[in-house]
XYZ file of N, CA and C in Angstrom:
837
model
N 55.068 50.668 87.457
C 54.713 50.455 86.052
C 53.557 51.350 85.621
N 52.576 51.519 86.520
C 51.433 52.363 86.158
C 51.884 53.812 85.974
N 52.775 54.260 86.858
C 53.277 55.624 86.753
C 54.026 55.860 85.460
N 54.840 54.887 85.045
C 55.585 55.023 83.789
C 54.627 55.070 82.602
N 53.592 54.212 82.666
C 52.613 54.218 81.565
C 51.879 55.553 81.483
N 51.502 56.126 82.632
C 50.785 57.399 82.608
C 51.654 58.531 82.063
N 52.962 58.463 82.334
C 53.855 59.484 81.791
C 53.997 59.361 80.268
N 53.905 58.123 79.784
C 54.111 57.881 78.346
C 52.808 57.598 77.615
N 51.671 57.894 78.238
C 50.389 57.522 77.613
C 50.182 58.201 76.272
N 50.529 59.466 76.155
C 50.346 60.161 74.881
C 51.200 59.538 73.782
N 52.432 59.219 74.135
C 53.315 58.588 73.137
C 52.809 57.202 72.764
N 52.305 56.480 73.771
C 51.777 55.137 73.492
C 50.560 55.212 72.581
N 49.665 56.157 72.854
C 48.466 56.299 72.028
C 48.815 56.685 70.592
N 49.780 57.570 70.428
C 50.212 57.947 69.085
C 50.852 56.769 68.343
N 51.646 55.983 69.101
C 52.280 54.821 68.471
C 51.238 53.792 68.045
N 50.203 53.606 68.844
C 49.136 52.667 68.473
C 48.389 53.135 67.235
N 48.192 54.458 67.119
C 47.528 54.993 65.935
C 48.397 54.802 64.696
N 49.696 55.060 64.810
C 50.606 54.894 63.676
C 50.655 53.443 63.230
N 50.597 52.530 64.178
C 50.636 51.112 63.820
C 49.278 50.581 63.394
N 48.273 51.441 63.464
C 46.910 51.038 63.137
C 46.477 49.819 63.947
N 46.827 49.881 65.218
C 46.497 48.777 66.101
C 45.057 48.889 66.577
N 44.460 47.740 66.848
C 43.092 47.698 67.356
C 43.018 47.994 68.853
N 44.163 48.008 69.496
C 44.207 48.281 70.942
C 43.982 49.773 71.169
N 43.113 50.078 72.100
C 42.822 51.480 72.421
C 42.484 51.592 73.898
N 42.654 52.780 74.435
C 42.372 53.051 75.850
C 41.374 54.203 75.927
N 40.292 53.957 76.663
C 39.284 54.991 76.833
C 39.692 55.959 77.945
N 38.996 57.073 78.018
C 39.287 58.051 79.063
C 38.965 57.505 80.458
N 37.935 56.675 80.529
C 37.589 56.075 81.828
C 38.692 55.143 82.312
N 39.276 54.393 81.413
C 40.358 53.481 81.799
C 41.598 54.257 82.239
N 41.893 55.331 81.509
C 43.029 56.170 81.909
C 42.771 56.801 83.273
N 41.548 57.235 83.508
C 41.194 57.836 84.790
C 41.295 56.812 85.923
N 40.875 55.582 85.640
C 40.978 54.526 86.651
C 42.435 54.236 86.987
N 43.268 54.147 85.975
C 44.698 53.926 86.216
C 45.313 55.077 87.016
N 44.904 56.299 86.700
C 45.420 57.457 87.431
C 45.007 57.409 88.905
N 43.753 57.010 89.182
C 43.299 56.897 90.568
C 44.059 55.798 91.307
N 44.284 54.674 90.644
C 45.052 53.588 91.280
C 46.466 54.053 91.602
N 47.077 54.755 90.642
C 48.457 55.230 90.855
C 48.532 56.226 91.999
N 47.603 57.150 92.061
C 47.630 58.158 93.122
C 47.430 57.521 94.500
N 46.513 56.571 94.592
C 46.248 55.933 95.881
C 47.427 55.085 96.324
N 47.950 54.280 95.410
C 49.061 53.402 95.776
C 50.340 54.179 96.039
N 50.502 55.312 95.406
C 51.690 56.130 95.638
C 51.711 56.675 97.068
N 50.550 57.098 97.555
C 50.467 57.573 98.940
C 50.720 56.427 99.917
N 50.162 55.258 99.615
C 50.379 54.091 100.472
C 51.858 53.705 100.498
N 52.510 53.780 99.348
C 53.934 53.455 99.275
C 54.766 54.387 100.157
N 54.490 55.676 100.078
C 55.224 56.639 100.906
C 54.993 56.375 102.387
N 53.766 56.028 102.752
C 53.465 55.757 104.157
C 54.188 54.505 104.652
N 54.215 53.472 103.835
C 54.901 52.235 104.232
C 56.394 52.474 104.399
N 57.000 53.203 103.486
C 58.426 53.501 103.605
C 58.716 54.326 104.856
N 57.814 55.236 105.196
C 58.019 56.061 106.388
C 57.899 55.237 107.664
N 56.924 54.337 107.729
C 56.724 53.525 108.931
C 57.866 52.534 109.126
N 58.455 52.069 108.029
C 59.516 51.055 108.107
C 60.905 51.655 108.276
N 60.999 52.947 108.464
C 62.308 53.556 108.683
C 62.887 53.110 110.022
N 64.212 53.130 110.112
C 64.874 52.684 111.342
C 64.593 53.612 112.520
N 64.355 54.901 112.253
C 64.106 55.854 113.328
C 62.614 56.063 113.579
N 61.779 55.172 113.062
C 60.335 55.315 113.250
C 59.940 54.942 114.674
N 58.950 55.639 115.205
C 58.407 55.365 116.534
C 56.896 55.211 116.430
N 56.273 54.894 117.557
C 54.820 54.780 117.566
C 54.156 56.111 117.237
N 54.769 57.203 117.671
C 54.190 58.520 117.411
C 54.313 58.899 115.940
N 55.475 58.667 115.344
C 55.636 58.965 113.921
C 54.768 58.049 113.068
N 54.544 56.821 113.533
C 53.657 55.913 112.802
C 52.224 56.438 112.817
N 51.770 56.934 113.970
C 50.435 57.526 114.041
C 50.314 58.726 113.108
N 51.332 59.581 113.110
C 51.319 60.760 112.241
C 51.275 60.361 110.769
N 52.042 59.333 110.416
C 52.058 58.866 109.031
C 50.714 58.300 108.610
N 50.092 57.519 109.489
C 48.796 56.928 109.147
C 47.706 57.989 109.040
N 47.764 58.998 109.897
C 46.791 60.097 109.786
C 46.971 60.847 108.465
N 48.220 61.068 108.083
C 48.497 61.719 106.802
C 47.984 60.870 105.644
N 48.196 59.562 105.735
C 47.740 58.656 104.676
C 46.223 58.692 104.533
N 45.508 58.601 105.646
C 44.045 58.627 105.590
C 43.530 59.968 105.084
N 44.199 61.043 105.471
C 43.787 62.368 105.007
C 43.927 62.491 103.496
N 45.053 62.027 102.951
C 45.273 62.123 101.510
C 44.329 61.213 100.733
N 44.014 60.048 101.278
C 43.064 59.163 100.603
C 41.667 59.773 100.582
N 41.295 60.434 101.685
C 39.983 61.095 101.708
C 39.919 62.249 100.714
N 41.042 62.954 100.528
C 41.056 64.086 99.605
C 40.945 63.646 98.148
N 41.375 62.437 97.843
C 41.300 61.964 96.455
C 39.857 61.738 96.007
N 38.995 61.355 96.942
C 37.552 61.278 96.669
C 37.243 60.368 95.479
N 37.840 59.184 95.497
C 37.551 58.192 94.462
C 37.046 56.914 95.125
N 36.507 56.018 94.319
C 35.968 54.770 94.871
C 37.080 53.923 95.477
N 38.224 53.860 94.810
C 39.335 53.059 95.324
C 39.896 53.648 96.611
N 40.107 54.959 96.617
C 40.653 55.592 97.825
C 39.691 55.460 99.005
N 38.382 55.497 98.732
C 37.389 55.333 99.791
C 37.469 53.935 100.396
N 37.591 52.912 99.539
C 37.686 51.544 100.048
C 38.993 51.327 100.809
N 40.080 51.882 100.291
C 41.368 51.750 100.982
C 41.321 52.412 102.359
N 40.776 53.617 102.418
C 40.696 54.326 103.695
C 39.800 53.584 104.682
N 38.687 53.040 104.210
C 37.778 52.322 105.094
C 38.437 51.066 105.655
N 39.119 50.308 104.803
C 39.795 49.094 105.267
C 40.964 49.418 106.188
N 41.675 50.498 105.904
C 42.786 50.899 106.763
C 42.288 51.315 108.139
N 41.214 52.043 108.201
C 40.659 52.447 109.500
C 40.229 51.235 110.319
N 39.608 50.279 109.664
C 39.199 49.068 110.368
C 40.407 48.292 110.883
N 41.457 48.228 110.076
C 42.663 47.487 110.480
C 43.406 48.204 111.598
N 43.446 49.533 111.537
C 44.137 50.306 112.571
C 43.449 50.130 113.923
N 42.123 50.113 113.918
C 41.382 49.913 115.169
C 41.712 48.565 115.799
N 41.952 47.563 114.975
C 42.244 46.226 115.491
C 43.664 46.107 116.029
N 44.620 46.762 115.383
C 46.038 46.526 115.677
C 46.691 47.607 116.528
N 46.095 48.771 116.612
C 46.751 49.871 117.321
C 46.750 49.602 118.823
N 47.891 49.856 119.473
C 48.053 49.623 120.902
C 47.722 50.883 121.701
N 47.380 50.660 122.962
C 47.131 51.783 123.860
C 48.402 52.592 124.096
N 49.560 51.933 123.969
C 50.836 52.621 124.187
C 51.043 53.767 123.204
N 50.468 53.644 122.002
C 50.615 54.722 121.026
C 49.919 55.988 121.506
N 48.738 55.840 122.098
C 48.051 57.002 122.651
C 48.773 57.596 123.841
N 49.358 56.734 124.684
C 50.120 57.225 125.839
C 51.358 57.989 125.380
N 52.021 57.495 124.355
C 53.197 58.190 123.831
C 52.813 59.534 123.225
N 51.692 59.598 122.541
C 51.205 60.874 122.007
C 50.948 61.860 123.144
N 50.386 61.374 124.222
C 50.136 62.226 125.394
C 51.444 62.748 125.984
N 52.438 61.888 126.109
C 53.719 62.291 126.691
C 54.528 63.170 125.740
N 54.330 63.003 124.449
C 55.107 63.781 123.483
C 54.624 65.227 123.391
N 53.322 65.406 123.321
C 52.775 66.759 123.174
C 51.371 66.764 123.751
N 51.233 67.312 124.959
C 49.931 67.318 125.630
C 48.928 68.204 124.898
N 49.363 69.342 124.388
C 48.444 70.257 123.719
C 47.882 69.633 122.444
N 48.735 69.012 121.661
C 48.265 68.360 120.439
C 47.365 67.172 120.780
N 47.669 66.477 121.854
C 46.853 65.346 122.292
C 45.467 65.803 122.721
N 45.400 66.904 123.446
C 44.116 67.388 123.955
C 43.250 68.024 122.871
N 43.877 68.523 121.808
C 43.124 69.174 120.725
C 42.948 68.270 119.514
N 43.035 66.984 119.700
C 42.869 66.046 118.594
C 41.443 66.103 118.053
N 41.305 66.024 116.739
C 39.992 66.095 116.105
C 39.122 64.919 116.531
N 37.815 65.186 116.619
C 36.882 64.135 117.005
C 36.793 63.044 115.948
N 37.034 63.409 114.688
C 36.985 62.402 113.626
C 38.097 61.375 113.787
N 39.240 61.810 114.306
C 40.367 60.891 114.477
C 40.204 59.980 115.684
N 39.390 60.381 116.649
C 39.268 59.580 117.870
C 38.626 58.224 117.616
N 37.873 58.091 116.546
C 37.284 56.791 116.236
C 38.353 55.807 115.757
N 39.277 56.308 114.971
C 40.361 55.452 114.474
C 41.548 55.436 115.429
N 41.847 56.581 116.035
C 42.958 56.713 116.970
C 42.392 57.145 118.331
N 41.825 56.230 119.094
C 41.178 56.600 120.360
C 42.181 57.162 121.365
N 41.717 58.149 122.126
C 42.554 58.771 123.146
C 42.298 58.099 124.502
N 43.328 57.613 125.172
C 43.132 57.060 126.514
C 42.856 58.165 127.524
N 42.042 57.845 128.511
C 41.759 58.833 129.549
C 42.885 58.884 130.569
N 42.764 59.787 131.535
C 43.838 59.977 132.507
C 44.114 58.755 133.353
N 43.065 58.009 133.706
C 43.250 56.815 134.541
C 43.999 55.735 133.761
N 43.605 55.525 132.499
C 44.296 54.519 131.682
C 45.755 54.898 131.461
N 46.016 56.193 131.270
C 47.406 56.638 131.077
C 48.232 56.385 132.329
N 47.689 56.729 133.492
C 48.423 56.521 134.750
C 48.669 55.040 135.000
N 47.666 54.204 134.750
C 47.838 52.760 134.960
C 48.856 52.174 133.997
N 48.824 52.618 132.748
C 49.770 52.099 131.760
C 51.204 52.485 132.111
N 51.405 53.737 132.488
C 52.760 54.184 132.848
C 53.236 53.471 134.110
N 52.343 53.292 135.080
C 52.718 52.600 136.314
C 53.134 51.162 136.027
N 52.344 50.447 135.251
C 52.679 49.052 134.919
C 53.977 48.979 134.116
N 54.176 49.926 133.227
C 55.401 49.925 132.420
C 56.635 50.121 133.284
N 56.597 51.106 134.179
C 57.756 51.381 135.032
C 57.981 50.268 136.043
N 56.920 49.647 136.539
C 57.074 48.547 137.481
C 57.696 47.332 136.810
N 57.377 47.102 135.562
C 57.952 45.964 134.849
C 59.415 46.181 134.506
N 59.781 47.411 134.180
C 61.125 47.684 133.680
C 62.098 48.173 134.749
N 61.601 48.845 135.783
C 62.532 49.434 136.749
C 62.070 49.320 138.191
N 60.907 49.874 138.490
C 60.441 49.943 139.870
C 59.564 48.736 140.174
N 60.202 47.604 140.406
C 59.456 46.385 140.669
C 58.920 46.399 142.103
N 57.621 46.127 142.280
C 57.067 46.124 143.638
C 57.636 44.990 144.469
N 57.868 45.256 145.739
C 58.427 44.260 146.643
C 57.323 43.588 147.439
N 57.641 42.388 147.940
C 56.697 41.641 148.753
C 56.728 42.202 150.164
N 55.643 42.848 150.554
C 55.603 43.521 151.852
C 55.258 42.578 152.998
N 54.907 41.309 152.679
C 54.521 40.398 153.749
C 55.709 40.004 154.612
N 56.923 40.033 154.027
C 58.101 39.603 154.783
C 58.725 40.726 155.581
N 58.215 41.937 155.440
C 58.836 43.066 156.126
C 58.684 42.985 157.644
N 57.490 42.680 158.193
C 57.382 42.605 159.652
C 58.282 41.545 160.254
N 58.454 40.410 159.567
C 59.318 39.359 160.089
C 60.752 39.828 160.141
N 61.169 40.502 159.066
C 62.552 41.006 159.031
C 62.775 42.042 160.109
N 61.803 42.901 160.318
C 61.941 43.927 161.342
C 62.005 43.317 162.728
N 61.218 42.285 162.944
C 61.238 41.657 164.261
C 62.572 40.982 164.526
N 63.124 40.324 163.479
C 64.433 39.693 163.665
C 65.508 40.744 163.923
N 65.420 41.854 163.209
C 66.416 42.906 163.418
C 66.303 43.494 164.824
N 65.075 43.632 165.288
C 64.904 44.184 166.631
C 65.481 43.262 167.681
N 65.305 41.923 167.479
C 65.865 40.970 168.443
C 67.377 41.014 168.408
N 67.937 41.063 167.201
C 69.389 41.105 167.103
C 69.969 42.388 167.674
N 69.273 43.499 167.428
C 69.779 44.766 167.936
C 69.701 44.826 169.447
N 68.659 44.257 170.047
C 68.534 44.262 171.513
C 69.567 43.354 172.163
N 69.871 42.206 171.497
C 70.839 41.281 172.095
C 72.269 41.777 171.981
N 72.519 42.568 170.904
C 73.902 43.019 170.699
C 74.113 44.465 171.138
N 73.141 45.081 171.779
C 73.287 46.475 172.189
C 74.352 46.622 173.268
N 74.368 45.703 174.175
C 75.352 45.798 175.262
C 76.763 45.604 174.737
N 76.923 44.659 173.784
C 78.254 44.437 173.209
C 78.709 45.627 172.375
N 77.759 46.290 171.685
C 78.126 47.422 170.841
C 78.637 48.584 171.670
N 78.069 48.784 172.864
C 78.514 49.881 173.703
C 79.968 49.680 174.126
N 80.347 48.464 174.379
C 81.729 48.188 174.775
C 82.675 48.406 173.612
N 82.250 47.992 172.394
C 83.115 48.130 171.229
C 83.340 49.600 170.887
N 82.298 50.426 171.019
C 82.424 51.839 170.699
C 83.448 52.510 171.587
N 83.454 52.162 172.857
C 84.427 52.764 173.781
C 85.845 52.356 173.425
N 86.004 51.158 172.892
C 87.350 50.679 172.584
C 87.892 51.261 171.277
N 86.991 51.755 170.362
C 87.444 52.322 169.094
C 88.094 53.688 169.309
N 89.080 53.952 168.461
C 89.704 55.266 168.511
C 88.835 56.279 167.783
N 89.167 57.552 167.911
C 88.404 58.599 167.240
C 88.476 58.453 165.723
N 89.655 58.066 165.207
C 89.810 57.894 163.769
C 88.944 56.749 163.263
N 88.898 55.658 164.033
C 88.084 54.514 163.623
C 86.598 54.844 163.691
N 86.197 55.624 164.686
C 84.795 56.028 164.759
C 84.413 56.921 163.586
N 85.334 57.820 163.192
C 85.074 58.683 162.049
C 84.986 57.864 160.766
N 85.894 56.893 160.589
C 85.854 56.039 159.405
C 84.551 55.242 159.332
N 84.066 54.830 160.466
C 82.811 54.075 160.507
C 81.633 54.927 160.073
N 81.614 56.191 160.495
C 80.541 57.087 160.084
C 80.627 57.407 158.587
N 81.869 57.534 158.074
C 82.031 57.801 156.645
C 81.587 56.625 155.782
N 81.774 55.421 156.284
C 81.312 54.244 155.555
C 79.797 54.227 155.423
N 79.123 54.734 156.453
C 77.661 54.798 156.380
C 77.207 55.767 155.299
N 77.996 56.831 155.071
C 77.631 57.800 154.041
C 77.740 57.220 152.642
N 78.638 56.238 152.459
C 78.845 55.664 151.143
C 77.760 54.671 150.754
N 77.008 54.184 151.698
C 75.977 53.196 151.405
C 74.825 53.853 150.654
N 74.341 53.169 149.625
C 73.199 53.672 148.862
C 71.913 53.439 149.636
N 71.030 54.416 149.670
C 69.776 54.238 150.400
C 68.910 53.171 149.759
N 68.223 52.412 150.583
C 67.349 51.356 150.094
C 66.000 51.945 149.700
N 65.369 51.251 148.766
C 64.046 51.692 148.331
C 63.027 51.524 149.445
N 62.176 52.508 149.566
C 61.157 52.446 150.603
C 60.082 51.439 150.224
N 59.619 50.710 151.223
C 58.589 49.707 150.973
C 57.227 50.341 150.727
N 57.012 51.571 151.221
C 55.730 52.244 151.053
C 55.749 53.233 149.887
N 56.614 52.975 148.905
C 56.771 53.862 147.755
C 55.515 53.788 146.884
N 54.819 54.905 146.729
C 53.578 54.971 145.960
C 53.893 55.533 144.586
N 54.250 54.647 143.646
C 54.610 55.085 142.288
C 53.416 55.681 141.574
N 52.264 55.074 141.730
C 51.062 55.576 141.057
C 50.712 56.989 141.526
N 50.882 57.257 142.817
C 50.591 58.589 143.331
C 51.515 59.646 142.760
N 52.805 59.324 142.662
C 53.762 60.275 142.087
C 53.445 60.536 140.615
N 53.054 59.493 139.886
C 52.746 59.661 138.469
C 51.524 60.556 138.282
N 50.521 60.402 139.119
C 49.331 61.248 139.015
C 49.661 62.706 139.331
N 50.556 62.919 140.291
C 50.977 64.290 140.603
C 51.706 64.902 139.412
N 52.602 64.117 138.808
C 53.326 64.621 137.634
C 52.377 64.865 136.462
N 51.337 64.040 136.332
C 50.344 64.269 135.282
C 49.636 65.605 135.470
N 49.251 65.893 136.704
C 48.560 67.155 136.968
C 49.454 68.349 136.640
N 50.730 68.275 136.995
C 51.659 69.357 136.695
C 51.901 69.478 135.190
N 52.002 68.335 134.519
C 52.260 68.324 133.075
C 51.073 68.897 132.307
N 49.874 68.546 132.712
C 48.682 69.032 132.027
C 48.394 70.499 132.344
N 49.010 71.020 133.408
C 48.826 72.433 133.752
C 49.812 73.345 133.045
N 50.621 72.775 132.165
C 51.576 73.578 131.409
C 53.017 73.372 131.812
N 53.291 72.468 132.758
C 54.652 72.224 133.189
C 55.359 71.203 132.311
N 56.587 70.911 132.691
C 57.376 69.932 131.970
C 57.082 68.521 132.488
N 57.498 67.531 131.694
C 57.357 66.147 132.146
C 58.230 65.902 133.370
N 57.684 65.189 134.356
C 58.436 64.858 135.548
C 59.401 63.708 135.314
N 59.999 63.233 136.403
C 61.009 62.176 136.312
C 60.401 60.884 135.766
N 59.278 60.478 136.328
C 58.685 59.203 135.937
C 58.023 59.284 134.561
N 57.412 60.401 134.228
C 56.849 60.562 132.897
C 57.946 60.584 131.836
N 59.079 61.182 132.167
C 60.191 61.213 131.224
C 60.769 59.818 131.003
N 60.865 59.029 132.078
C 61.353 57.661 131.927
C 60.412 56.836 131.058
N 59.116 56.974 131.306
C 58.146 56.250 130.483
C 58.222 56.699 129.026
N 58.420 57.988 128.803
C 58.535 58.515 127.436
C 59.748 57.929 126.719
N 60.869 57.818 127.410
C 62.080 57.253 126.799
C 61.891 55.778 126.483
N 61.234 55.060 127.366
C 60.982 53.642 127.097
C 60.082 53.460 125.878
N 59.017 54.261 125.797
C 58.070 54.115 124.693
C 58.674 54.553 123.365
N 59.623 55.479 123.397
C 60.275 55.911 122.165
C 61.139 54.801 121.560
N 61.459 53.786 122.348
C 62.258 52.659 121.850
C 61.409 51.588 121.177
N 60.091 51.683 121.291
C 59.202 50.677 120.704
C 59.066 50.944 119.210
N 59.323 49.922 118.405
C 59.228 50.060 116.953
C 57.803 49.762 116.502
N 57.298 50.512 115.531
C 55.916 50.285 115.092
C 55.732 49.061 114.221
N 56.808 48.533 113.642
C 56.714 47.372 112.760
C 57.764 46.345 113.158
N 57.693 45.192 112.531
C 58.655 44.118 112.772
C 59.661 44.012 111.632
N 59.917 45.120 110.960
C 60.811 45.092 109.802
C 62.233 44.719 110.217
N 62.701 45.278 111.344
C 64.065 44.990 111.785
C 64.233 43.509 112.104
N 63.232 42.918 112.760
C 63.300 41.484 113.064
C 63.289 40.654 111.789
N 62.482 41.053 110.822
C 62.427 40.324 109.553
C 63.742 40.448 108.795
N 64.408 41.584 108.925
C 65.722 41.726 108.294
C 66.716 40.743 108.884
N 66.642 40.558 110.200
C 67.544 39.608 110.855
C 67.259 38.187 110.377
N 65.984 37.839 110.249
C 65.627 36.505 109.788
C 66.048 36.291 108.336
N 65.915 37.324 107.512
C 66.325 37.184 106.119
C 67.839 37.007 106.011
N 68.596 37.658 106.896
C 70.048 37.467 106.898
C 70.413 36.054 107.334
N 69.682 35.547 108.330
C 69.945 34.175 108.770
C 69.564 33.171 107.687
N 68.546 33.508 106.884
C 68.148 32.611 105.810
C 69.202 32.469 104.731
N 70.143 33.386 104.672
C 71.225 33.263 103.703
C 72.088 32.044 104.003
N 72.197 31.707 105.280
C 73.024 30.566 105.674
C 72.201 29.286 105.792
N 70.920 29.400 106.104
C 70.095 28.214 106.362
C 69.135 27.989 105.200
N 69.662 27.581 104.070
C 68.824 27.238 102.934
C 68.334 25.801 103.076
N 67.526 25.375 102.120
C 66.979 24.010 102.199
C 68.075 22.953 102.118
N 69.095 23.223 101.318
C 70.182 22.243 101.181
C 71.031 22.205 102.432
N 71.384 23.378 102.954
C 72.270 23.420 104.103
C 71.580 22.970 105.385
N 70.258 23.106 105.440
C 69.562 22.710 106.660
C 69.590 21.200 106.869
N 69.913 20.426 105.806
C 70.008 18.976 105.962
C 71.339 18.554 106.557
N 72.284 19.474 106.650
C 73.586 19.152 107.215
C 73.545 19.233 108.737
N 74.551 18.663 109.355
C 74.630 18.692 110.821
C 75.115 20.052 111.296
N 74.972 20.303 112.592
C 75.410 21.578 113.149
C 76.914 21.760 113.029
N 77.656 20.672 113.228
C 79.113 20.757 113.125
C 79.549 21.106 111.710
N 78.855 20.519 110.725
C 79.201 20.805 109.340
C 78.889 22.257 108.980
N 77.747 22.764 109.466
C 77.405 24.165 109.216
C 78.422 25.105 109.852
N 78.840 24.791 111.084
C 79.850 25.621 111.739
C 81.151 25.619 110.954
N 81.538 24.456 110.447
C 82.783 24.364 109.670
C 82.673 25.161 108.371
N 81.532 25.066 107.695
C 81.353 25.803 106.443
C 81.365 27.314 106.677
N 80.714 27.750 107.732
C 80.700 29.182 108.039
C 82.093 29.676 108.390
N 82.854 28.838 109.123
C 84.220 29.217 109.462
C 85.088 29.339 108.213
N 84.975 28.357 107.302
C 85.761 28.403 106.070
C 85.352 29.595 105.206
N 84.067 29.883 105.144
C 83.602 31.019 104.350
C 84.189 32.332 104.882
N 84.152 32.507 106.210
C 84.716 33.712 106.800
C 86.223 33.784 106.578
N 86.901 32.616 106.648
C 88.356 32.582 106.459
C 88.737 32.998 105.043
N 88.065 32.431 104.054
C 88.414 32.745 102.671
C 88.023 34.174 102.295
N 86.964 34.684 102.856
C 86.606 36.085 102.615
C 87.672 37.018 103.171
N 88.199 36.674 104.330
C 89.261 37.498 104.915
C 90.532 37.415 104.070
N 90.845 36.225 103.554
C 92.021 36.093 102.705
C 91.896 36.907 101.424
N 90.698 36.921 100.852
C 90.485 37.709 99.634
C 90.649 39.201 99.899
N 90.140 39.635 101.045
C 90.267 41.061 101.372
C 91.716 41.445 101.611
N 92.521 40.532 102.170
C 93.935 40.832 102.386
C 94.704 40.918 101.070
N 94.321 40.079 100.095
C 95.011 40.109 98.809
C 94.723 41.398 98.060
N 93.491 41.914 98.225
C 93.150 43.159 97.547
C 93.906 44.333 98.144
């Protein structure tokens, strides 16, 4: 509405003069409206960008930096207050994962980040990045195993292998060459088990050193990057799902039983299908 008024302000002022109306707008009021429109227009574009379906934590950071930059360039009282409140809110809500994703997306841009932005968008250090990636991969894929049971299992296997060694020698002699070959081929088909002494954190630190030296992302850094790219910066998609569910669960329908709701939904779907067939 403010934008439409600013476009038609000259026509509105002329119409007020022709009507000899007592209503008038000063230059200060017009300037205030223009500042409000410019500030809110930038905020609107930023909100639409963050709420896009293909938005990520990295694109959200880029959008917020652009928003703060444009508000600072406007150099008005309103834009100053908006930028100050936004910076305070970003510091409270921004996750460490956003900084890790920025690091994985572009190391050079991450390392050359302006000092002014580090207050609002803090950069995690190498230790925090390695710990975050390690915890992320352990939760999603490389789950640590309980090493306390390994010696017991090994001891039982050693006892079983020692007791059955004599029997195995007899069985091997009785097998034909074809059966022995088939047995060896079956061993090749078995997938190797994960090592109990697997040092995920050590591999990640090695890949970090190579990545920061100008190399490409390693296997584990790439996996972490793909996982973080799936994180949405807002809850818009979840709210869309809830709003769709609210179409069926209104105040009137919520007083009905579950069986009645199921029957109504079934009839609604049935009649909608019948209408589509008639068309």
